[in-house]
Amino acid sequence: MIELLDYGFMRNALVASLLIGACAPLVGIFLVQRRLSLIGDGIGHVALAGVAVGLLTGTSPVWTALLTAAARGRPGGDVALALMFYGGIAAGVVLIGRSPQGTSANLTSYLFGSITATTADDLIAFTVLTVLVVAVTVALRPWLFAVAQDEEYARASGLPVLGLNVALSVLTAVTVVVSMRVVGLLLVSALMIIPNAAAQQVSRSFAGAMQLAVLLGVVASVGGVATSFYAETPSGGTIVLLALALYLVAQVGARWRPASRHGTRAERHTHEHGPGCGHEAIPHGDHVDYLHDGHRHAPHDDHYDEHAEDHRHEPEHEHERGRVR
Amino acid sequence: MSGPEIVLSLRGAGFGYDGEAIVAGIDLDIHRGEVVAVVGPNGAGKSTLVKGILGLTEQLGGEVRAYGVALDDPSIRGRIGYVPQRHTLATSVRATVAEIVAIGRLRFRPWWQPWHRDAAKDRQAVARALDLVDLGDRAGADVSQLSGGQQRRVLIARALASQPDLLVMDEPTAGVDQGNQAVLGQVLARLASAGSTLIIVTHEIDALAGVVTRVVLVADGGIAFDGTPQAYAAHDPHGGHAHHPGFGRARSVTGLHDATAGGHHD
């Protein structure tokens, strides 16, 4: 098992994967919250143009990629983004083809990640950048959360909304670039999103979901790199498949959790539901539910059971609890 | 005028979007402790007006001062609490009730100061705000699991946690069933009796009877009526059929209002 630590490139790759495994989901949760789950993918496309410029001019591709990814600016309209993203990846492919190191192996390693690609120099840059991203994200977490939760309210309460939006853009760009060596530009976004998707299945709070996502990200990232060493598979794809497996486990786990809505106690009432109480009555098997804010309340002894959201026309009711005798 | 302090003062104020005014020439003084219902037909500019007070719509002319400070001064922003018209708090990620309400506390915390000095104080304020809206036992609940009426109360708690001097609510009772409307009415009455200054945009003034001390009718981009609830009832006793020579334009749109609010008064 420790055999993989004998190789310098593997040590680099493992450290890099540890860093990005923590960093990517941490930034990604705010993208999920804003329904921008695919934005990281687009930034990855644009960053390829930066990589190409770096290869052509002989500067480090990391820094040129960072520059183009960050310069992408604020998300514009749907079509504008598409033009920019496709322009970026097309320019990247063409320019890399023209550059002296423009082998297809090189291109593939940028697109899909490669454990042998992380050099010691890269690692220093990655470590500095990742520590910065993690520190800034953790520090700004309450504000980033507030703006993503309700931007209008954030503006009304005088929070620096524009600055926070720019901050999130830059954090995303940096995350994409530090992840590109290990996961690859085409799969970067997956590591930002999938651990969060998994954590959302089991967690109830934002803070809890964020911590769990980071844990899952690290497991998928480090585990994926180690697996790719033994299985001789490309690291990016291996990491993402492992993350997806964790997602499936989380989803199955969430199903097994008790306390679905049925049988939970409904909110406190200011009145008894009954004929003429003002709530729409819906016959439900052997009793009557009352429509309450789009979900249903069934009288049950001294309280009300929640009978799911308003599925007024669901044909079958197999539940037995919550009856009025 | 002597009497309670003027909290908010508008002089010839206009608000709108993209340089186009939706309301204009608004003169309005709100005093401490007043509970003002802003009523009017859909599209008359109620929301534009109150969002203007919150700095969310463009100010186009005139003067707006809160506590004597011009509205574009950032120091004033946090002092005006806001309960937006929203039907859900759920986003695509999980969040607990307490996490949402804690957003109201951020105005006391400079963003360049990431360490949390007043964590205990914030927790207390969040708990107090939740108690005020009868959600003290749901602090740890996932907001997406709450009913619509409960989510409205979470929005109110978020604004209360910011300890505002003036609270602006946009349709807090709209789309809420009668049971929850009664709870919301109690919450508002509790705030009013505690001396809060409230501006409430509403279609359902009946639900707030006894709480409201003043009614402002917005119609045709201006204020068409401003007075006590009793005077408003006499001016427009639900039907809007009475003839008021001075309110010719307003009457035409209050007709619309009755159509949109239809059924509530029958």
Coordinates of C-alpha atoms in Angstrom, one line a residue:
Chain A
M1 CA 0.0 0.0 0.0
I2 CA 2.8 2.4 1.0
E3 CA 4.5 1.4 -2.2
L4 CA 2.9 4.3 -4.0
L5 CA 4.6 6.7 -1.7
D6 CA 8.0 5.6 -3.1
Y7 CA 7.4 7.6 -6.2
G8 CA 8.0 11.3 -6.2
F9 CA 5.3 12.0 -8.7
M10 CA 2.8 10.0 -6.6
R11 CA 3.6 12.0 -3.5
N12 CA 3.0 15.2 -5.5
A13 CA -0.2 13.8 -6.9
L14 CA -1.5 12.7 -3.5
V15 CA -0.7 16.0 -1.9
A16 CA -2.3 17.9 -4.8
S17 CA -5.4 15.6 -4.6
L18 CA -5.7 16.2 -0.9
L19 CA -5.7 19.9 -1.4
I20 CA -8.2 20.0 -4.3
G21 CA -10.4 17.4 -2.6
A22 CA -11.0 19.9 0.2
C23 CA -11.0 23.1 -1.8
A24 CA -13.3 22.2 -4.7
P25 CA -16.4 21.2 -2.7
L26 CA -15.9 24.1 -0.3
V27 CA -16.2 26.6 -3.2
G28 CA -18.7 24.4 -5.1
I29 CA -21.4 24.5 -2.5
F30 CA -22.0 28.2 -3.2
L31 CA -22.3 27.4 -6.9
V32 CA -24.8 24.7 -6.2
Q33 CA -26.7 27.1 -3.9
R34 CA -26.8 29.6 -6.8
R35 CA -27.9 27.0 -9.3
L36 CA -24.6 27.5 -11.2
S37 CA -23.4 23.9 -11.0
L38 CA -22.2 24.0 -14.6
I39 CA -20.2 27.2 -14.3
G40 CA -17.0 25.5 -13.2
D41 CA -17.2 23.4 -16.4
G42 CA -17.3 26.6 -18.5
I43 CA -14.4 28.1 -16.7
G44 CA -12.5 25.0 -17.3
H45 CA -13.1 25.5 -21.0
V46 CA -11.9 29.0 -20.9
A47 CA -8.9 28.1 -18.8
L48 CA -7.7 25.8 -21.6
A49 CA -7.0 28.9 -23.8
G50 CA -4.9 30.2 -20.9
V51 CA -3.0 26.9 -20.7
A52 CA -2.3 27.1 -24.5
V53 CA -1.0 30.7 -24.2
G54 CA 1.3 29.5 -21.4
L55 CA 2.6 26.6 -23.5
L56 CA 3.2 28.9 -26.5
T57 CA 4.9 31.6 -24.6
G58 CA 6.9 29.3 -22.4
T59 CA 5.4 30.6 -19.2
S60 CA 3.9 28.3 -16.6
P61 CA 0.4 27.3 -17.9
V62 CA -0.9 27.5 -14.3
W63 CA -0.6 31.3 -14.2
T64 CA -1.8 32.0 -17.7
A65 CA -4.8 29.7 -17.1
L66 CA -5.5 31.5 -13.8
L67 CA -5.4 34.8 -15.6
T68 CA -7.9 33.9 -18.3
A69 CA -10.2 32.0 -15.9
A70 CA -10.4 35.0 -13.6
A71 CA -10.7 37.5 -16.4
R72 CA -13.8 35.8 -17.5
G73 CA -15.6 38.2 -15.3
R74 CA -19.2 38.0 -14.0
P75 CA -21.6 35.5 -15.5
G76 CA -23.4 37.1 -18.4
G77 CA -26.3 35.8 -20.3
D78 CA -26.7 32.2 -21.2
V79 CA -25.7 32.5 -24.8
A80 CA -22.8 34.9 -24.0
L81 CA -21.4 32.4 -21.6
A82 CA -21.7 29.6 -24.2
L83 CA -19.9 31.7 -26.8
M84 CA -17.1 32.4 -24.4
F85 CA -16.8 28.9 -23.2
Y86 CA -16.7 27.3 -26.6
G87 CA -14.4 30.0 -27.9
G88 CA -12.1 29.3 -25.0
I89 CA -11.8 25.6 -25.5
A90 CA -11.5 25.9 -29.3
A91 CA -8.8 28.5 -29.1
G92 CA -7.1 26.3 -26.5
V93 CA -7.1 23.2 -28.7
V94 CA -5.9 25.1 -31.7
L95 CA -3.1 27.0 -29.9
I96 CA -1.9 23.8 -28.1
G97 CA -1.7 22.1 -31.5
R98 CA 0.6 25.0 -32.7
S99 CA 2.8 25.0 -29.7
P100 CA 6.1 23.1 -29.5
Q101 CA 4.9 20.9 -26.6
G102 CA 1.6 20.5 -28.3
T103 CA 1.4 16.7 -28.2
S104 CA -2.0 15.1 -27.9
A105 CA -0.8 13.4 -24.7
N106 CA -0.1 16.8 -23.3
L107 CA -3.6 18.0 -24.3
T108 CA -5.2 15.0 -22.8
S109 CA -3.4 15.4 -19.5
Y110 CA -4.8 19.0 -19.3
L111 CA -8.3 17.9 -20.2
F112 CA -8.6 14.8 -18.1
G113 CA -5.9 15.0 -15.5
S114 CA -2.8 12.9 -15.1
I115 CA -1.1 11.8 -11.9
T116 CA 2.3 12.2 -13.5
A117 CA 1.7 15.7 -14.5
T118 CA 2.0 17.5 -11.1
T119 CA 5.6 18.8 -10.9
A120 CA 7.2 19.9 -7.7
D121 CA 7.0 23.5 -8.9
D122 CA 3.3 23.1 -9.6
L123 CA 2.8 21.7 -6.1
I124 CA 4.2 24.8 -4.4
A125 CA 1.9 27.0 -6.5
F126 CA -1.1 24.7 -5.8
T127 CA -0.4 24.7 -2.1
V128 CA -0.2 28.4 -1.8
L129 CA -3.3 29.0 -3.9
T130 CA -5.4 26.3 -2.2
V131 CA -4.6 27.5 1.3
L132 CA -5.6 31.0 0.1
V133 CA -8.9 29.8 -1.4
V134 CA -9.8 27.7 1.7
A135 CA -8.9 30.5 4.1
V136 CA -10.9 33.1 2.1
T137 CA -13.9 30.8 1.6
V138 CA -14.1 29.9 5.2
A139 CA -13.7 33.5 6.3
L140 CA -16.4 34.7 3.9
R141 CA -18.7 31.8 4.4
P142 CA -21.5 33.6 6.2
W143 CA -21.6 36.4 3.6
L144 CA -21.3 34.1 0.6
F145 CA -24.1 32.0 2.1
A146 CA -26.3 35.1 2.7
V147 CA -25.8 36.5 -0.8
A148 CA -26.5 33.1 -2.4
Q149 CA -29.5 32.5 -0.2
D150 CA -31.3 35.8 -0.9
E151 CA -29.4 38.4 -2.9
E152 CA -32.1 41.0 -2.7
Y153 CA -32.2 40.7 1.1
A154 CA -28.4 41.0 1.2
R155 CA -28.5 44.2 -0.8
A156 CA -31.3 45.6 1.4
S157 CA -29.2 44.9 4.5
G158 CA -26.2 46.7 3.0
L159 CA -23.9 43.7 2.5
P160 CA -21.2 44.2 -0.2
V161 CA -23.0 42.0 -2.7
L162 CA -20.9 43.0 -5.8
G163 CA -17.7 42.4 -4.0
L164 CA -18.9 39.0 -2.7
N165 CA -20.0 38.0 -6.2
V166 CA -16.6 38.9 -7.6
A167 CA -14.9 37.1 -4.8
L168 CA -16.9 33.9 -5.6
S169 CA -15.9 34.2 -9.3
V170 CA -12.2 34.5 -8.4
L171 CA -12.4 31.6 -5.9
T172 CA -14.0 29.4 -8.5
A173 CA -11.4 30.3 -11.2
V174 CA -8.5 29.6 -8.8
T175 CA -10.1 26.3 -7.8
V176 CA -10.5 25.3 -11.5
V177 CA -6.9 26.0 -12.2
V178 CA -5.4 24.3 -9.2
S179 CA -7.5 21.2 -9.9
M180 CA -6.7 21.0 -13.6
R181 CA -3.5 18.9 -13.2
V182 CA -5.1 16.1 -11.2
V183 CA -8.8 16.1 -12.3
G184 CA -8.4 17.8 -15.7
L185 CA -10.2 20.9 -17.0
L186 CA -13.2 18.9 -18.3
L187 CA -13.8 17.2 -15.0
V188 CA -12.9 19.9 -12.6
S189 CA -16.5 20.9 -12.1
A190 CA -17.5 17.4 -11.1
L191 CA -15.3 17.6 -8.0
M192 CA -16.9 20.9 -7.1
I193 CA -20.4 19.6 -7.4
I194 CA -20.7 15.9 -6.9
P195 CA -19.5 15.8 -3.2
N196 CA -22.0 18.5 -2.5
A197 CA -24.8 16.7 -4.2
A198 CA -24.0 13.7 -2.0
A199 CA -23.8 15.7 1.2
Q200 CA -27.1 17.3 0.4
Q201 CA -28.7 13.9 0.6
V202 CA -27.9 13.3 4.2
S203 CA -27.3 16.6 5.8
R204 CA -29.9 19.0 7.2
S205 CA -27.9 22.1 7.8
F206 CA -25.7 24.2 5.5
A207 CA -22.7 24.0 7.8
G208 CA -23.1 20.2 8.1
A209 CA -23.5 19.7 4.4
M210 CA -20.4 21.8 3.7
Q211 CA -18.2 19.8 6.1
L212 CA -19.5 16.5 4.8
A213 CA -18.9 17.6 1.2
V214 CA -15.3 18.4 2.0
L215 CA -14.8 15.0 3.6
L216 CA -16.3 13.2 0.6
G217 CA -14.3 15.4 -1.7
V218 CA -11.0 14.4 0.0
V219 CA -12.0 10.7 0.0
A220 CA -12.9 10.8 -3.7
S221 CA -9.9 12.8 -4.7
V222 CA -7.2 11.0 -2.7
G223 CA -8.9 7.6 -3.2
G224 CA -9.2 8.2 -6.9
V225 CA -5.5 9.1 -7.3
A226 CA -4.4 6.0 -5.4
T227 CA -6.8 3.8 -7.4
S228 CA -5.5 5.3 -10.6
F229 CA -2.0 4.4 -9.7
Y230 CA -2.9 0.7 -9.2
A231 CA -5.5 0.4 -11.8
E232 CA -3.5 2.4 -14.3
T233 CA -6.4 4.6 -15.2
P234 CA -6.6 8.3 -15.8
S235 CA -6.8 10.1 -12.5
G236 CA -9.6 12.6 -13.4
G237 CA -12.1 10.0 -14.5
T238 CA -11.2 7.7 -11.6
I239 CA -11.8 10.5 -9.0
V240 CA -15.1 11.5 -10.6
L241 CA -16.4 7.9 -10.7
L242 CA -15.4 7.4 -7.1
A243 CA -17.3 10.6 -6.2
L244 CA -20.3 9.4 -8.1
A245 CA -20.2 6.1 -6.2
L246 CA -20.1 8.1 -2.9
Y247 CA -23.1 10.0 -4.2
L248 CA -25.0 6.8 -4.8
V249 CA -24.1 5.5 -1.3
A250 CA -25.4 8.7 0.2
Q251 CA -28.6 8.5 -1.7
V252 CA -29.3 5.0 -0.6
G253 CA -28.3 5.9 2.9
A254 CA -30.8 8.8 2.9
R255 CA -33.6 6.5 1.8
W256 CA -32.9 4.3 4.8
R257 CA -33.1 7.2 7.2
P258 CA -36.2 7.1 9.3
A259 CA -38.5 10.1 9.8
S260 CA -39.9 10.8 6.4
R261 CA -42.6 13.4 6.3
H262 CA -45.3 10.9 6.9
G263 CA -46.0 10.5 10.6
T264 CA -44.0 13.6 11.6
R265 CA -45.9 16.1 13.6
A266 CA -47.2 19.0 11.8
E267 CA -46.8 22.6 12.9
R268 CA -48.7 23.9 15.9
H269 CA -52.2 24.9 15.1
T270 CA -54.3 27.9 16.1
H271 CA -57.4 25.9 15.5
E272 CA -58.7 22.3 15.1
H273 CA -59.0 21.3 11.5
G274 CA -62.6 20.3 10.8
P275 CA -65.4 20.9 8.4
G276 CA -65.6 24.6 7.6
C277 CA -62.2 25.5 9.2
G278 CA -61.2 27.3 6.0
H279 CA -58.7 24.6 4.8
E280 CA -59.7 22.5 1.9
A281 CA -60.8 19.1 2.9
I282 CA -59.5 16.1 0.9
P283 CA -60.8 12.6 1.5
H284 CA -57.8 10.4 2.0
G285 CA -58.6 6.7 2.3
D286 CA -60.6 6.3 5.5
H287 CA -60.1 9.8 6.8
V288 CA -60.1 13.4 5.7
D289 CA -56.9 15.5 5.3
Y290 CA -56.9 19.3 5.4
L291 CA -54.8 21.2 2.8
H292 CA -52.5 23.4 4.8
D293 CA -50.0 25.5 2.8
G294 CA -49.8 23.0 0.1
H295 CA -49.3 20.0 2.3
R296 CA -51.8 17.9 4.1
H297 CA -52.7 17.5 7.7
A298 CA -54.4 14.4 9.0
P299 CA -56.0 14.6 12.5
H300 CA -54.4 11.9 14.7
D301 CA -55.3 11.8 18.4
D302 CA -54.2 15.2 19.8
H303 CA -52.1 16.3 16.9
Y304 CA -51.8 16.3 13.1
D305 CA -49.8 14.1 10.9
E306 CA -48.2 15.4 7.8
H307 CA -49.5 13.5 4.8
A308 CA -47.0 14.6 2.2
E309 CA -47.2 17.5 -0.2
D310 CA -50.4 18.1 -2.1
H311 CA -50.8 15.0 -4.2
R312 CA -54.5 15.4 -4.5
H313 CA -55.0 12.8 -7.1
E314 CA -52.7 10.1 -5.9
P315 CA -54.6 6.9 -6.5
E316 CA -53.3 4.6 -3.8
H317 CA -52.7 5.1 -0.1
E318 CA -51.0 2.2 1.5
H319 CA -50.2 3.8 4.8
E320 CA -52.0 2.7 7.9
R321 CA -50.8 5.1 10.5
G322 CA -52.4 8.5 11.2
R323 CA -56.0 7.3 11.0
V324 CA -58.8 8.8 12.9
R325 CA -60.6 5.9 14.5
Chain B
M1 CA -45.2 68.7 14.0
S2 CA -44.3 67.6 17.5
G3 CA -45.0 64.1 18.7
P4 CA -43.1 61.0 17.9
E5 CA -39.8 61.2 16.1
I6 CA -39.9 61.0 12.3
V7 CA -38.3 57.8 11.3
L8 CA -38.5 58.1 7.6
S9 CA -39.2 61.1 5.5
L10 CA -39.9 61.3 1.7
R11 CA -40.1 64.6 -0.1
G12 CA -41.1 64.5 -3.7
A13 CA -39.5 61.1 -4.0
G14 CA -39.7 59.0 -7.1
F15 CA -38.6 55.4 -7.7
G16 CA -38.4 53.1 -10.7
Y17 CA -36.3 51.0 -12.9
D18 CA -33.9 51.8 -15.7
G19 CA -34.5 55.5 -15.3
E20 CA -38.3 55.2 -15.7
A21 CA -40.3 56.3 -12.6
I22 CA -43.1 54.0 -11.5
V23 CA -44.0 56.2 -8.5
A24 CA -43.2 59.9 -8.3
G25 CA -43.8 62.9 -6.2
I26 CA -44.2 60.9 -3.0
D27 CA -44.4 63.0 0.2
L28 CA -44.5 60.8 3.3
D29 CA -43.5 61.0 6.9
I30 CA -43.4 57.9 9.0
H31 CA -43.2 58.4 12.8
R32 CA -41.8 56.0 15.4
G33 CA -44.4 53.4 16.5
E34 CA -46.6 53.7 13.5
V35 CA -47.9 50.6 11.8
V36 CA -48.5 51.7 8.2
A37 CA -50.4 49.5 5.7
V38 CA -49.5 50.3 2.1
V39 CA -52.4 49.2 0.0
G40 CA -53.3 49.6 -3.7
P41 CA -54.0 47.7 -6.8
N42 CA -51.4 45.4 -8.4
G43 CA -49.0 47.4 -10.5
A44 CA -49.8 50.6 -8.8
G45 CA -46.2 50.9 -7.4
K46 CA -46.6 49.7 -3.8
S47 CA -43.6 47.3 -4.0
T48 CA -41.6 49.8 -6.1
L49 CA -42.2 52.4 -3.3
V50 CA -41.2 50.2 -0.4
K51 CA -38.3 48.7 -2.3
G52 CA -37.2 52.3 -3.0
I53 CA -37.2 52.8 0.8
L54 CA -34.9 49.8 1.0
G55 CA -32.6 51.0 -1.7
L56 CA -33.6 48.2 -4.0
T57 CA -35.1 50.3 -6.7
E58 CA -33.5 53.3 -8.3
Q59 CA -34.4 56.7 -6.6
L60 CA -35.4 59.1 -9.3
G61 CA -35.6 62.6 -7.8
G62 CA -36.8 63.9 -4.5
E63 CA -35.3 63.3 -1.1
V64 CA -35.5 60.3 1.1
R65 CA -34.1 60.4 4.6
A66 CA -34.2 57.8 7.4
Y67 CA -33.3 59.1 10.8
G68 CA -32.2 62.2 9.1
V69 CA -29.6 60.4 7.0
A70 CA -29.8 60.2 3.2
L71 CA -30.8 56.8 2.0
D72 CA -27.7 56.2 -0.1
D73 CA -25.5 56.3 3.1
P74 CA -24.6 52.7 3.7
S75 CA -24.8 53.1 7.5
I76 CA -28.6 53.4 7.2
R77 CA -29.1 50.2 5.3
G78 CA -28.9 47.7 8.1
R79 CA -31.3 49.8 10.3
I80 CA -34.2 49.1 8.0
G81 CA -35.3 45.5 8.3
Y82 CA -36.8 43.8 5.3
V83 CA -39.3 40.9 4.9
P84 CA -39.5 40.2 1.2
Q85 CA -42.5 38.8 -0.6
R86 CA -41.3 35.2 -1.0
H87 CA -43.1 32.0 -1.0
T88 CA -40.2 29.8 -0.2
L89 CA -36.9 29.9 1.5
A90 CA -35.6 26.7 0.1
T91 CA -32.7 26.9 -2.3
S92 CA -30.9 24.0 -3.9
V93 CA -28.9 23.5 -0.7
R94 CA -30.0 22.6 2.8
A95 CA -30.1 25.2 5.5
T96 CA -31.6 25.2 9.0
V97 CA -34.0 27.8 10.3
A98 CA -31.4 29.2 12.6
E99 CA -28.8 29.5 9.8
I100 CA -31.3 31.6 7.7
V101 CA -32.2 33.8 10.7
A102 CA -28.6 34.3 11.5
I103 CA -28.2 36.1 8.2
G104 CA -30.0 39.0 9.9
R105 CA -27.1 39.3 12.3
L106 CA -24.4 39.9 9.6
R107 CA -25.0 43.6 9.7
F108 CA -23.3 43.7 13.1
R109 CA -20.3 41.9 11.8
P110 CA -17.8 43.7 9.5
W111 CA -17.0 41.3 6.6
W112 CA -13.3 42.0 6.9
Q113 CA -13.5 40.6 10.5
P114 CA -14.0 36.9 9.9
W115 CA -13.5 35.8 13.5
H116 CA -16.8 35.7 15.4
R117 CA -16.6 37.9 18.5
D118 CA -20.3 38.0 19.3
A119 CA -21.3 34.4 18.6
A120 CA -23.1 34.0 21.9
K121 CA -24.9 37.3 21.4
D122 CA -25.9 36.3 17.9
R123 CA -27.3 33.0 19.0
Q124 CA -29.3 34.7 21.7
A125 CA -30.7 37.2 19.2
V126 CA -31.6 34.4 16.8
A127 CA -33.4 32.5 19.5
R128 CA -35.3 35.6 20.6
A129 CA -36.4 36.4 17.1
L130 CA -37.6 32.8 16.6
D131 CA -39.5 32.9 19.9
L132 CA -41.2 36.1 18.7
V133 CA -42.6 34.3 15.6
D134 CA -43.5 31.1 17.6
L135 CA -40.8 29.1 15.9
G136 CA -38.5 28.7 18.9
D137 CA -38.8 24.9 18.7
R138 CA -37.9 24.7 15.0
A139 CA -34.4 26.3 15.1
G140 CA -32.7 23.2 13.9
A141 CA -35.2 22.2 11.3
D142 CA -34.5 22.2 7.6
V143 CA -36.3 25.2 6.1
S144 CA -37.5 23.2 3.1
Q145 CA -39.5 21.0 5.5
L146 CA -41.5 24.0 6.9
S147 CA -45.0 25.0 5.6
G148 CA -45.4 28.2 3.6
G149 CA -46.8 30.1 6.6
Q150 CA -43.8 29.0 8.8
Q151 CA -41.4 30.1 6.1
R152 CA -42.9 33.5 6.1
R153 CA -42.4 33.6 9.9
V154 CA -38.7 32.6 9.3
L155 CA -38.4 35.6 7.0
I156 CA -39.8 37.9 9.7
A157 CA -37.5 36.4 12.3
R158 CA -34.5 37.0 10.0
A159 CA -35.5 40.7 9.8
L160 CA -36.1 40.8 13.6
A161 CA -32.7 39.3 14.3
S162 CA -31.2 42.4 12.6
Q163 CA -32.9 44.5 15.3
P164 CA -34.1 47.1 12.8
D165 CA -35.5 50.5 13.8
L166 CA -38.0 50.3 11.0
L167 CA -39.4 47.1 9.5
V168 CA -40.6 46.9 5.9
M169 CA -42.7 43.9 5.0
D170 CA -43.9 43.1 1.5
E171 CA -47.1 41.1 1.5
P172 CA -46.4 39.0 4.7
T173 CA -49.8 37.4 4.6
A174 CA -50.3 36.8 0.9
G175 CA -51.0 33.2 -0.1
V176 CA -51.0 32.1 3.5
D177 CA -54.0 30.1 4.8
Q178 CA -56.3 31.5 7.4
G179 CA -54.8 29.7 10.3
N180 CA -51.3 30.9 9.6
Q181 CA -52.7 34.4 8.7
A182 CA -54.1 34.5 12.3
V183 CA -50.6 33.6 13.6
L184 CA -49.0 36.2 11.5
G185 CA -51.5 38.8 12.7
Q186 CA -50.6 37.9 16.3
V187 CA -46.9 38.2 15.5
L188 CA -47.5 41.7 13.9
A189 CA -49.6 42.8 16.9
R190 CA -46.9 41.7 19.2
L191 CA -44.3 43.7 17.3
A192 CA -46.6 46.7 17.2
S193 CA -47.3 46.6 20.9
A194 CA -43.6 46.5 21.5
G195 CA -43.3 49.8 19.8
S196 CA -41.8 48.7 16.5
T197 CA -42.3 50.9 13.4
L198 CA -43.8 48.8 10.6
I199 CA -44.5 49.4 7.0
I200 CA -46.6 46.6 5.6
V201 CA -47.5 46.2 2.0
T202 CA -50.7 44.2 1.9
H203 CA -53.8 43.2 0.0
E204 CA -55.4 41.9 3.1
I205 CA -55.9 44.8 5.4
D206 CA -58.7 42.9 7.2
A207 CA -56.2 40.4 8.4
L208 CA -54.3 43.3 10.1
A209 CA -57.3 45.1 11.5
G210 CA -56.5 46.4 15.0
V211 CA -52.8 46.5 14.3
V212 CA -52.6 49.0 11.5
T213 CA -52.6 52.7 12.7
R214 CA -52.4 54.3 9.3
V215 CA -53.3 53.4 5.7
V216 CA -51.5 54.7 2.6
L217 CA -53.2 54.0 -0.7
V218 CA -50.8 53.9 -3.7
A219 CA -52.5 54.3 -7.0
D220 CA -51.5 55.6 -10.4
G221 CA -47.9 56.1 -9.3
G222 CA -48.7 58.4 -6.4
I223 CA -50.3 58.4 -3.0
A224 CA -54.1 58.6 -3.4
F225 CA -55.1 58.3 0.3
D226 CA -53.2 58.7 3.6
G227 CA -55.1 58.5 6.9
T228 CA -56.4 56.3 9.7
P229 CA -57.9 52.9 9.0
Q230 CA -61.3 54.3 9.9
A231 CA -61.0 57.1 7.4
Y232 CA -59.8 54.6 4.8
A233 CA -62.8 52.4 5.5
A234 CA -65.1 55.4 5.0
H235 CA -63.2 56.4 1.9
D236 CA -63.3 53.0 0.3
P237 CA -65.6 50.6 2.3
H238 CA -64.3 47.5 0.5
G239 CA -66.4 48.1 -2.5
G240 CA -65.0 51.4 -3.8
H241 CA -68.4 52.4 -5.0
A242 CA -68.6 55.6 -2.9
H243 CA -68.1 58.8 -4.7
H244 CA -65.1 60.8 -3.7
P245 CA -64.6 63.8 -5.9
G246 CA -60.9 64.1 -5.0
F247 CA -60.1 60.5 -5.7
G248 CA -61.4 60.1 -9.2
R249 CA -58.3 58.5 -10.6
A250 CA -57.8 56.4 -7.5
R251 CA -61.3 55.1 -7.6
S252 CA -60.9 53.7 -11.1
V253 CA -57.9 51.6 -9.9
T254 CA -59.5 50.7 -6.6
G255 CA -62.1 49.1 -8.8
L256 CA -59.2 46.9 -10.1
H257 CA -58.0 46.3 -6.6
D258 CA -61.4 44.9 -5.7
A259 CA -61.3 42.6 -8.7
T260 CA -57.9 41.2 -7.7
A261 CA -58.8 40.9 -4.1
G262 CA -62.1 39.4 -5.0
G263 CA -63.8 37.1 -2.7
H264 CA -62.0 38.2 0.4
H265 CA -64.8 40.5 1.5
D266 CA -67.8 38.5 0.5

